[in-house]
Structure formats: structure tokens, C-alpha cells
Tab-separated table of C-alpha atoms in Angstrom:
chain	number	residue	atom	x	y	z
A	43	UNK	CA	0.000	0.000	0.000
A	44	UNK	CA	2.646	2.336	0.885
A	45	UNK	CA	4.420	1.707	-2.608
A	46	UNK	CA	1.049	2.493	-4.335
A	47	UNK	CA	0.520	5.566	-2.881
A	48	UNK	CA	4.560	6.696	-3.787
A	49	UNK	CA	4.263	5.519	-7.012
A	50	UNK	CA	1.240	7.931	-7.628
A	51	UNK	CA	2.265	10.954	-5.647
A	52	UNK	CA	5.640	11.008	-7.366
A	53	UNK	CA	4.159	10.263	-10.862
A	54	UNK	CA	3.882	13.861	-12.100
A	55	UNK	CA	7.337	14.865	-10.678
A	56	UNK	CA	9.706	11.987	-13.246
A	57	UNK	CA	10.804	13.688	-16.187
A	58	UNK	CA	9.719	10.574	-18.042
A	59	UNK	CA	7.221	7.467	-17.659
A	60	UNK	CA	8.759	4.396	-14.669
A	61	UNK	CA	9.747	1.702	-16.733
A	62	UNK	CA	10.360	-2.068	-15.525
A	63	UNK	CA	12.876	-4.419	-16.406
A	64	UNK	CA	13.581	-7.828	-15.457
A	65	UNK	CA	17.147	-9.776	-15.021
A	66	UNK	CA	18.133	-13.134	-15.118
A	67	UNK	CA	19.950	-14.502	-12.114
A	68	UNK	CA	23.562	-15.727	-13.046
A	69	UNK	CA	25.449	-16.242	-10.544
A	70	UNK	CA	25.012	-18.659	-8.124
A	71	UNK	CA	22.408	-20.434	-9.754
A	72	UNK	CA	18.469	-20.415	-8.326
A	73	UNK	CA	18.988	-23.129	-6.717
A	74	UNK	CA	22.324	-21.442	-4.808
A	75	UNK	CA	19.901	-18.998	-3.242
């Protein structure tokens, strides 16, 4: 909830639109978590 109401607030202050990205995991392996 707390993120939600950031991510709204600030929304009109970034000088461009959030974006989202997404990274594999390397190193150690998933299963080395």
C-alpha cells in the first residue's frame, strides 16, 4: 500500500514514464539462493 501511494504521488514529478525491467539470475544459480 505504501508503494502504491509513492508511485502515484511522485508520478507527475519523473521527467519521463517508470519503466520495468527484469534480469536473469547468473550467478550462483536459483537453486544457490
Amino acid at each position: 500500500a505504501h508503494y502504491l501511494t509513492w508511485r502515484d504521488t511522485v508520478t507527475p514529478m519523473m521527467a519521463e514514464p517508470r519503466t520495468a525491467r527484469r534480469y536473469a539470475n547468473r550467478f550462483p544459480d536459483d537453486a544457490g539462493w
